[in-house]
């Protein structure tokens, strides 16, 4: 078997002594069989070690407050993955509990030869990996199956803007944006593991039941592939112009499948690069998919405090501190935001879209988050509220992309200073006028809050006068 994967995708955590059992791939972030560099590496090592191959997934209850909505999607994806692994004669084991405890026990039980793990910059995931690797004497390897250019290769430090990382990515992309080798089936033994009782697993899982599943969301790798096809066929052309209008169906809507790893960003990038669509649309989409997504992993990997005010750039700390005691025109706590009961129907509509569908249009995510900054008592409380709401309702919650988007909106991470104003200081400001300039806000409001009255302008129409009164908003 020729080396299937670029050695730069591998990160040796520790050498160790191989056991006599199979190579184990601990699937976590990249929940898919095809286009999965970590699984390909485990397959390759099983070949060279002349051993079996086992995929293990550790189901951790209460992962970062995940609700039934998130676990329902995750479990439906895993069910499909188990069935397909069986066809490839690769055994699958669902372990339940804290991975730091249950996985070392499992690895000892089967005398695993080697452990292959996904790369994931989130703190709880890094802690899991650290504790597991400390507890087992076998070789442990981490493979970045999520990024096209492995996060560790793209940059060795926190990048302060997309521009600096983009340059590094563009240099490395040709070597890493390659086609995937096929996953060779296993020869020899046929796995005899009993099929998982997924109904029992779902029923016995302890999690926050207050947010129900999104029935319309089809979880799993095959649904992801179908939706990628639909995006390429119907929404890639025109993407660059439609993407800022929540009334148009212009977005890829792929982020939940990317979050659970049901779909590989590299597969999407290969398909988009080859698609018959205007360069302007393909470039605009790849900027989001490659640069912004890898910038999010770079931020979360190099900034351990990625979900707190401590991650705020110095210029933003200064300006936000200077404006801490500015009077807030409106002040809300978590419950008011959570129930979409602010004075602003546009904001409430965005909150309702997220509550009902488990996603929110990207343009509205920025508006939604910046208004939480404007109407919270402090940037710290705003940050906490935004993460809590995002991770509670978004199907792609608990993700580096989400943490980074919130850090951008509230604390100017990867952004620069703008015109100074109350509360925001020089953090980029957004208001309903900006939305009105881009799309029909009443259509959007009526869609998510049916029967609500047409919105009054919360910002006076600019009277065209050159000099803005101090209260006028940009
Ligand atoms: N990853 C796991 O390895 N085990 C889990 O039990 C688990 C639960 C989970 C629930 C909701 C969710 O959004 C993600 C979850 N993940 C889990 C992690 C996920 O696969 C991603 O690795 C991270 O959230 C993104 O980096």
mmCIF file of C-alpha atoms and ligand atoms in Angstrom, residues 27-29 31 57-60 63 66 70-71 74 120 122 125 128 259-260 397-400, ligand 1:
data_model
loop_
_atom_site.group_PDB
_atom_site.id
_atom_site.type_symbol
_atom_site.label_atom_id
_atom_site.label_comp_id
_atom_site.label_asym_id
_atom_site.label_seq_id
_atom_site.Cartn_x
_atom_site.Cartn_y
_atom_site.Cartn_z
ATOM 1 C CA UNK A 27 -13.529 9.125 15.955
ATOM 2 C CA UNK A 28 -14.676 12.369 17.524
ATOM 3 C CA UNK A 29 -14.696 15.542 15.431
ATOM 4 C CA UNK A 31 -17.661 11.675 12.072
ATOM 5 C CA UNK A 57 -16.646 6.758 19.411
ATOM 6 C CA UNK A 58 -16.946 7.934 23.021
ATOM 7 C CA UNK A 59 -20.432 9.324 23.677
ATOM 8 C CA UNK A 60 -19.984 11.883 26.477
ATOM 9 C CA UNK A 63 -20.828 17.702 26.251
ATOM 10 C CA UNK A 66 -25.337 19.933 24.292
ATOM 11 C CA UNK A 70 -27.462 18.240 18.939
ATOM 12 C CA UNK A 71 -27.244 14.660 20.216
ATOM 13 C CA UNK A 74 -24.934 13.184 16.196
ATOM 14 C CA UNK A 120 -9.740 19.450 17.620
ATOM 15 C CA UNK A 122 -11.460 22.985 21.762
ATOM 16 C CA UNK A 125 -11.355 17.872 23.543
ATOM 17 C CA UNK A 128 -9.664 14.387 26.779
ATOM 18 C CA UNK A 259 -19.479 20.722 12.398
ATOM 19 C CA UNK A 260 -20.270 17.046 13.049
ATOM 20 C CA UNK A 397 -22.893 25.076 18.146
ATOM 21 C CA UNK A 398 -19.883 24.071 20.266
ATOM 22 C CA UNK A 399 -17.637 24.747 17.305
ATOM 23 C CA UNK A 400 -14.478 26.864 16.750
HETATM 24 N N1 LIG B 1 -17.573 14.562 20.391
HETATM 25 C C1 LIG B 1 -17.284 13.369 21.004
HETATM 26 O O1 LIG B 1 -16.205 12.820 20.779
HETATM 27 N N2 LIG B 1 -18.158 12.773 21.873
HETATM 28 C C2 LIG B 1 -19.363 13.305 22.152
HETATM 29 O O2 LIG B 1 -20.130 12.744 22.935
HETATM 30 C C3 LIG B 1 -19.712 14.546 21.518
HETATM 31 C C4 LIG B 1 -20.964 15.137 21.753
HETATM 32 C C5 LIG B 1 -21.282 16.331 21.056
HETATM 33 C C6 LIG B 1 -22.543 16.924 21.206
HETATM 34 C C7 LIG B 1 -22.864 18.070 20.504
HETATM 35 C C8 LIG B 1 -21.940 18.631 19.636
HETATM 36 O O3 LIG B 1 -22.258 19.747 18.946
HETATM 37 C C9 LIG B 1 -20.663 18.086 19.476
HETATM 38 C C10 LIG B 1 -20.337 16.927 20.178
HETATM 39 N N3 LIG B 1 -19.072 16.341 20.034
HETATM 40 C C11 LIG B 1 -18.773 15.150 20.637
HETATM 41 C C12 LIG B 1 -17.954 17.112 19.481
HETATM 42 C C13 LIG B 1 -18.050 17.403 18.019
HETATM 43 O O4 LIG B 1 -17.996 16.216 17.360
HETATM 44 C C14 LIG B 1 -16.903 18.346 17.618
HETATM 45 O O5 LIG B 1 -15.717 17.658 17.829
HETATM 46 C C15 LIG B 1 -16.755 19.660 18.336
HETATM 47 O O6 LIG B 1 -17.898 20.124 18.883
HETATM 48 C C16 LIG B 1 -16.225 20.704 17.348
HETATM 49 O O7 LIG B 1 -14.897 20.841 17.426
#
